[in-house]
Amino acid sequence: MKLKQGFDIKLVGKATESIAKDVEAPKRYALKPEDFPGMIRPKSVVKVGAKVKAGDPILIDGKQEEIKYTSPVSGEIVEIQRGERRKLLAIVVEADSNIEYKEFPVKPVDQVSVEDAKAVMLESGVWPLLVRRPYAIVADPSDQPRAIFVSSFDSHPLAPNYEFTLQGQEAYIQAGVDVLKKFAPKVYVGLNGTAPSKLFDNVAGVEKNKFNGPHPAGNVGVQIHHTSPIANANDVVWTISPQGLAQIGKLFKEGKYDAKQVIAVAGPKVDKPEYVETYVGASVDTIAAAKIKGDDVRVVSGNILTGSAISKDGFIGFYSNMVTALAEGKKSRFFLTDGWLAPITSRLSFHKAFGLLGSTSKEYALDTNTNGQDRPFAVTGAFEKVVPMDIYPMYLLKSILAYDYENMEALGIYEVAEEDFALCEFIDVSKHDIQKIVRQGLDTMRLD
């Protein structure tokens, strides 16, 4: 499928396909409830000083206690971080030098019933890898999805190449697919139409569709929209990343929750961008010490469009597959000489106010400056150029802000997640926190 709408943000600092040798293994890892949209009552089930193995539960949602959020490593619980009104922020584990794993049953996948598969996935910690749509929240075990979707490639700026990070894990991916087919009659895989995939080209039992085009062609929500759109609130599908698929496969083939992952460390402020092997929820302190240049730097868990800012000793998010570093944009710009009215080509521009100025292939060292402040919505027609879905983004956003339930449904709220509108936020001349508005809409519809 050829998608025309979208925009590729070309950034300096793409990771070369090698594993960094100069980064020490982090000692601290954390699970953060804020990483899981839809979690209502996060509760710690461990105390400081407790010893855990990888796969032992440390966190639950009081509203869905059957889903266990487990430790990615073995070690000792060293800190339970809380905020205002004792809000649970993070549970921190100091890792052992040699990781010990909780053991789970190993059986040939074809001999595992759907009930047994669900029980193991809920107990081991891999269940939160499944994301439910509508609403983009952790999958509800009581749901019966009509399909499961996997995007085999990531088109975000500087995103990691799964063909490198998951190389050699084809058998785990096939096992993951075989397990998920027990939950849904169809599994769809979205392939990059511009390159072959060693990981997915030979995966059996799935329907494959190829997508060409600029970002967000790799977004699973966009692929769902063009393959088998979500019709209403009860039309439930699940999604999962290739990394999650491999973790589920390894769980059933080897009987352990292995949260090891290879992430990209990239961006304009990274010294020698490359990949780092670590575990889910790792602290970035050793990565920052070895790779990040300068002091006035924003470290992002994830990519620049959908990731979260963290400190230099913060923790990588549960769903993040990269760390990005870019300069803080604190410098003010005079609009006539260095701002929006200046005829310059040294900064990336989607709108290209001066027509032909600017290159589509040049790489840019962007910073965090938004070049403006919040203001009333300006109707530019630009959002429709970066959302390759048959919806009206601007009208959907306005219906969310107006709590107009009927229009939210009619305009496609069930089909979208924050990441599908991230480019709108990037190009928005009104400087709104558009992804936050989308989450507000999703939560409004879910909790109504």
XYZ file of C-alpha atoms in Angstrom:
448
model
C 0.000 0.000 0.000
C 1.393 3.355 -0.978
C 0.826 6.091 1.593
C 1.369 9.651 0.427
C 0.658 11.607 3.588
C 3.344 11.859 6.226
C 6.718 13.417 6.853
C 10.166 11.981 7.435
C 12.122 13.967 10.006
C 15.741 13.525 9.086
C 17.904 13.953 12.153
C 21.621 13.854 12.654
C 22.796 10.984 14.816
C 21.441 7.723 13.437
C 22.847 4.686 15.235
C 25.338 2.570 13.328
C 24.589 -1.137 13.429
C 27.073 -2.200 16.089
C 26.816 -2.943 19.817
C 28.553 -0.356 21.982
C 31.567 -1.632 23.886
C 32.097 1.518 25.934
C 28.836 1.422 27.939
C 28.844 -0.317 31.321
C 25.826 -2.451 32.164
C 23.343 -0.403 34.234
C 22.876 -1.539 37.827
C 19.373 -0.173 38.396
C 16.142 -0.985 36.577
C 12.613 0.234 37.188
C 8.980 -0.297 36.355
C 6.965 2.924 36.173
C 3.144 2.846 36.324
C 2.987 5.918 34.073
C 4.298 3.764 31.223
C 1.006 1.881 31.137
C -1.923 4.046 29.979
C -5.138 2.874 31.547
C -3.563 1.654 34.781
C -5.911 3.004 37.440
C -4.665 1.772 40.801
C -0.974 0.864 40.660
C 0.185 -1.054 43.702
C 3.588 -2.307 44.698
C 3.537 -5.944 45.814
C 7.097 -5.863 47.165
C 8.922 -3.969 49.863
C 12.344 -2.373 49.918
C 14.916 -5.048 50.634
C 12.985 -7.883 48.994
C 14.903 -10.239 46.700
C 13.338 -10.976 43.321
C 14.050 -13.003 40.225
C 13.404 -11.864 36.680
C 9.726 -12.646 36.179
C 8.659 -12.178 39.817
C 5.697 -9.786 40.179
C 6.502 -6.398 41.681
C 3.593 -4.258 40.475
C -0.129 -4.754 39.847
C -3.112 -2.662 38.875
C -5.708 -2.818 41.635
C -8.410 -2.858 38.957
C -6.859 -5.802 37.072
C -4.900 -7.784 39.615
C -4.607 -10.816 37.346
C -2.095 -8.919 35.165
C 1.329 -9.105 36.782
C 4.003 -6.523 36.037
C 7.210 -8.350 36.787
C 10.818 -7.535 37.454
C 12.955 -7.421 34.286
C 16.034 -8.547 36.230
C 16.887 -10.421 39.380
C 18.191 -8.500 42.366
C 17.065 -6.458 45.328
C 14.278 -3.903 45.554
C 16.204 -0.794 46.570
C 13.660 1.983 46.192
C 9.943 2.582 45.830
C 9.539 6.111 44.502
C 6.390 8.017 45.416
C 5.106 11.472 44.557
C 2.366 13.697 45.874
C -0.279 11.907 47.936
C 1.975 8.847 47.872
C 1.361 8.296 44.185
C 3.479 5.354 43.078
C 6.094 6.554 40.567
C 8.565 3.705 40.195
C 9.803 0.481 41.720
C 13.574 0.222 41.433
C 15.565 -3.003 41.351
C 19.336 -3.223 41.750
C 20.377 -6.058 39.489
C 22.478 -9.085 40.339
C 25.651 -9.583 38.350
C 24.178 -12.837 37.032
C 20.471 -12.709 36.242
C 18.310 -15.468 37.734
C 14.977 -16.251 36.119
C 11.722 -17.473 37.538
C 10.837 -20.709 35.793
C 7.652 -21.165 33.805
C 6.327 -24.337 32.139
C 7.860 -25.308 28.802
C 5.649 -27.142 26.315
C 5.402 -27.331 22.541
C 3.211 -24.409 21.589
C 0.748 -26.601 19.710
C 0.071 -28.506 22.953
C -0.690 -25.391 24.995
C -4.340 -24.478 25.456
C -5.484 -20.880 25.231
C -6.298 -20.933 28.955
C -2.807 -22.188 29.860
C -1.185 -19.683 27.494
C -3.137 -16.833 29.043
C -2.265 -17.938 32.578
C 1.464 -18.088 31.826
C 1.447 -14.744 30.033
C -0.436 -13.039 32.849
C 1.873 -14.434 35.512
C 5.202 -13.947 33.750
C 4.993 -10.251 32.885
C 4.637 -10.440 29.089
C 0.896 -9.689 29.047
C 1.397 -5.882 29.190
C 3.205 -6.177 25.854
C -0.251 -6.590 24.307
C -1.973 -3.279 23.659
C -5.690 -3.001 23.131
C -7.357 -0.812 20.560
C -9.613 1.117 20.861
C -8.012 3.229 23.620
C -4.341 2.090 23.334
C -4.172 0.525 26.782
C -2.896 -2.786 28.119
C -5.036 -5.592 26.721
C -7.921 -6.822 28.861
C -7.613 -10.598 29.445
C -11.394 -10.961 29.188
C -11.441 -9.594 25.631
C -11.659 -11.769 22.552
C -9.895 -9.721 19.861
C -10.915 -10.229 16.266
C -7.302 -9.775 15.133
C -3.768 -9.022 16.313
C -1.530 -6.595 14.430
C 2.252 -6.338 14.307
C 4.219 -3.648 12.504
C 7.554 -5.147 11.520
C 9.276 -1.778 11.116
C 9.544 1.519 12.943
C 9.465 4.695 10.861
C 9.977 7.223 13.685
C 13.007 9.532 13.502
C 16.264 7.619 14.127
C 14.263 4.508 15.021
C 16.130 1.237 15.495
C 16.236 -1.361 12.781
C 14.497 -4.508 14.056
C 16.380 -6.546 11.466
C 19.497 -5.738 13.512
C 18.144 -5.670 17.078
C 16.290 -8.987 16.697
C 18.641 -10.766 14.327
C 18.709 -14.514 14.934
C 15.392 -14.503 16.800
C 13.216 -15.741 13.929
C 12.251 -18.895 15.846
C 11.082 -16.886 18.855
C 9.020 -14.626 16.605
C 7.367 -17.610 14.939
C 6.634 -19.111 18.372
C 5.164 -15.788 19.492
C 2.893 -15.732 16.461
C 1.811 -19.324 17.124
C 0.887 -18.409 20.700
C -1.062 -15.290 19.727
C -3.050 -17.183 17.096
C -4.714 -18.971 19.999
C -6.290 -15.672 21.049
C -7.444 -14.304 17.693
C -8.407 -15.835 14.351
C -6.070 -13.585 12.373
C -2.627 -12.118 12.883
C -1.591 -9.342 10.503
C 2.014 -8.289 9.921
C 2.800 -4.938 8.301
C 6.009 -5.118 6.252
C 8.236 -2.355 4.967
C 7.559 -2.281 1.253
C 10.987 -0.871 0.461
C 13.135 -3.627 1.972
C 12.967 -7.398 2.533
C 12.631 -8.722 6.087
C 14.676 -11.700 7.245
C 12.651 -11.715 10.436
C 9.148 -11.800 8.976
C 9.296 -12.845 5.316
C 9.206 -16.518 6.314
C 6.831 -16.266 9.273
C 3.924 -18.647 8.708
C 0.290 -18.317 9.687
C -0.064 -14.571 9.269
C -1.450 -12.211 6.659
C 1.269 -9.892 5.393
C 0.742 -6.447 3.939
C 3.414 -4.115 2.628
C 3.439 -0.379 3.302
C 5.395 2.285 1.460
C 5.609 5.915 2.342
C 6.963 8.422 4.836
C 6.421 8.264 8.564
C 3.932 7.253 10.048
C 3.789 4.324 7.601
C 5.329 2.144 10.314
C 2.677 2.988 12.918
C 0.541 -0.029 13.642
C -2.561 2.180 13.919
C -2.089 3.437 10.373
C -1.643 -0.133 9.176
C -4.826 -1.247 10.964
C -6.720 1.595 9.325
C -5.658 0.509 5.836
C -5.962 -3.232 6.449
C -9.028 -3.835 8.596
C -10.319 -0.636 10.253
C -11.801 -0.557 13.733
C -15.545 -0.070 13.401
C -16.710 0.809 16.903
C -15.933 0.623 20.626
C -16.620 -3.104 20.765
C -14.479 -3.941 17.751
C -11.396 -4.976 19.742
C -7.987 -5.687 18.265
C -4.614 -6.116 19.936
C -1.217 -4.909 18.831
C 2.287 -5.931 19.798
C 5.820 -4.916 18.805
C 8.284 -7.328 17.182
C 10.346 -7.180 20.400
C 7.285 -8.228 22.408
C 6.553 -11.023 19.982
C 10.059 -12.421 20.462
C 9.764 -12.179 24.264
C 6.525 -14.174 24.222
C 8.098 -16.774 21.954
C 11.117 -17.120 24.231
C 8.837 -17.487 27.264
C 7.127 -20.532 25.766
C 10.270 -22.072 24.266
C 12.619 -21.564 27.233
C 10.307 -21.022 30.204
C 11.578 -17.605 31.249
C 10.679 -13.939 30.918
C 13.773 -12.550 29.245
C 13.491 -8.760 29.159
C 16.847 -8.333 27.448
C 16.686 -5.943 24.521
C 18.927 -4.087 22.115
C 18.098 -0.395 21.943
C 19.357 2.412 19.740
C 21.170 5.336 21.351
C 20.870 8.132 18.834
C 20.490 11.843 18.275
C 22.480 15.006 17.603
C 24.021 15.051 21.102
C 25.187 11.442 21.117
C 28.859 10.690 20.732
C 29.199 7.762 18.311
C 25.539 6.701 18.057
C 25.099 2.927 18.097
C 23.165 0.182 19.842
C 23.288 -0.920 23.473
C 22.291 -4.279 24.887
C 20.350 -3.956 28.135
C 17.078 -4.900 29.853
C 13.658 -3.292 29.937
C 13.512 -0.356 32.342
C 17.262 0.236 32.511
C 18.726 3.371 34.038
C 20.390 5.572 31.440
C 23.144 6.717 33.802
C 25.889 4.609 32.236
C 24.632 5.367 28.730
C 24.660 9.082 29.477
C 28.142 8.910 30.951
C 29.571 7.148 27.911
C 27.551 8.536 25.039
C 25.892 11.875 25.683
C 27.816 15.063 24.969
C 27.508 18.283 26.953
C 25.349 19.428 29.839
C 22.460 21.273 28.251
C 20.929 18.151 26.785
C 17.478 16.624 26.848
C 17.484 12.864 27.197
C 14.410 11.183 25.778
C 13.218 7.679 26.525
C 11.990 6.738 23.056
C 11.963 8.833 19.916
C 11.632 12.604 19.646
C 7.968 12.463 18.604
C 6.422 10.175 21.207
C 9.105 9.692 23.857
C 9.335 11.134 27.360
C 12.019 13.389 28.779
C 14.018 11.745 31.537
C 16.986 12.785 33.623
C 20.485 11.480 32.994
C 19.925 8.898 35.711
C 16.288 8.234 34.772
C 14.843 4.991 33.476
C 13.939 3.837 29.997
C 10.199 3.304 29.506
C 8.641 -0.148 29.267
C 7.737 0.250 25.584
C 10.758 2.311 24.511
C 13.157 0.841 21.978
C 15.638 3.725 21.912
C 17.170 6.649 23.774
C 17.521 9.984 22.009
C 19.601 12.968 23.064
C 19.256 16.467 21.617
C 20.135 19.982 22.709
C 17.810 22.004 24.878
C 16.560 24.843 22.724
C 16.790 27.724 25.166
C 18.053 30.302 22.715
C 15.473 32.933 21.733
C 15.212 33.785 18.047
C 14.335 37.169 16.605
C 11.604 36.536 14.048
C 13.126 38.717 11.304
C 16.708 37.443 11.428
C 16.539 33.969 12.886
C 12.842 33.245 13.422
C 9.779 32.251 11.441
C 10.005 35.197 9.020
C 13.674 34.796 8.170
C 14.485 33.249 4.746
C 16.820 30.554 6.039
C 17.397 26.958 5.018
C 19.462 25.804 7.976
C 16.462 24.545 9.951
C 14.000 21.806 9.087
C 10.610 23.076 7.951
C 7.492 21.157 6.999
C 5.550 24.199 5.895
C 8.339 25.756 3.788
C 6.919 29.230 3.989
C 9.400 30.342 1.332
C 8.391 27.679 -1.152
C 11.471 26.087 -2.641
C 13.818 26.741 0.248
C 14.917 23.742 2.225
C 16.106 20.258 1.336
C 14.205 16.992 1.791
C 17.340 14.865 2.132
C 19.496 16.948 4.439
C 19.929 15.793 8.035
C 19.274 18.373 10.752
C 20.507 18.777 14.328
C 17.189 19.799 15.861
C 16.848 21.058 19.401
C 13.826 21.207 21.715
C 12.816 24.780 20.896
C 9.173 24.888 19.765
C 9.651 28.376 18.268
C 6.459 29.718 19.768
C 3.863 29.402 22.478
C 0.317 28.072 22.784
C -2.287 30.051 20.856
C -5.773 29.415 19.429
C -6.014 26.694 16.819
C -4.993 27.979 13.394
C -6.753 26.028 10.647
C -3.980 25.424 8.130
C -5.025 22.154 6.526
C -1.574 20.809 7.353
C -2.664 18.042 9.731
C -4.381 16.179 6.891
C -1.022 16.045 5.088
C 0.687 14.050 7.835
C -2.092 11.703 8.982
C -2.542 9.002 6.320
C -5.972 7.982 7.584
C -9.446 8.722 6.276
C -10.305 11.044 9.162
C -10.348 14.776 9.806
C -7.667 15.381 12.465
C -8.508 18.996 13.263
C -12.226 18.345 13.714
C -11.502 15.289 15.837
C -9.249 17.332 18.124
C -11.887 20.040 18.468
C -14.561 17.477 19.310
C -12.286 16.093 22.037
C -11.787 19.537 23.549
C -15.567 20.104 23.433
C -16.315 16.675 24.986
C -18.541 16.034 21.957
C -18.956 12.273 22.296
C -20.980 11.742 19.126
C -18.523 13.567 16.915
C -15.550 11.882 18.535
C -17.076 8.536 17.530
C -18.030 9.736 14.073
C -14.585 11.225 13.439
C -12.632 8.091 14.309
C -11.472 8.328 17.936
C -11.476 4.527 18.229
C -8.900 4.164 15.464
C -6.201 6.444 16.789
C -3.579 6.625 19.507
C -1.224 9.383 20.546
C 1.539 8.294 18.183
C -0.733 8.653 15.147
C -1.017 12.390 15.862
C 2.594 12.999 16.879
C 3.488 14.592 13.548
C 0.556 16.987 13.939
C 2.136 18.136 17.180
C 5.497 18.567 15.466
C 4.156 20.755 12.649
C 1.452 22.564 14.625
C 1.873 26.319 14.256
C -0.404 26.744 17.291
C 2.008 24.753 19.503
C -0.577 22.551 21.209
C 0.148 19.398 23.159
C -1.830 17.375 20.669
C -0.892 13.924 21.894
C -2.161 14.899 25.335
C -5.453 15.980 23.757
C -5.755 12.624 21.991
C -5.148 10.790 25.282
C -7.787 12.973 26.906
C -10.238 11.903 24.212
C -9.392 8.229 24.531
C -9.756 8.302 28.314
C -12.995 10.267 28.055
C -14.548 7.654 25.797
C -13.167 4.731 27.798
C -14.315 5.950 31.199
C -17.691 7.281 30.068
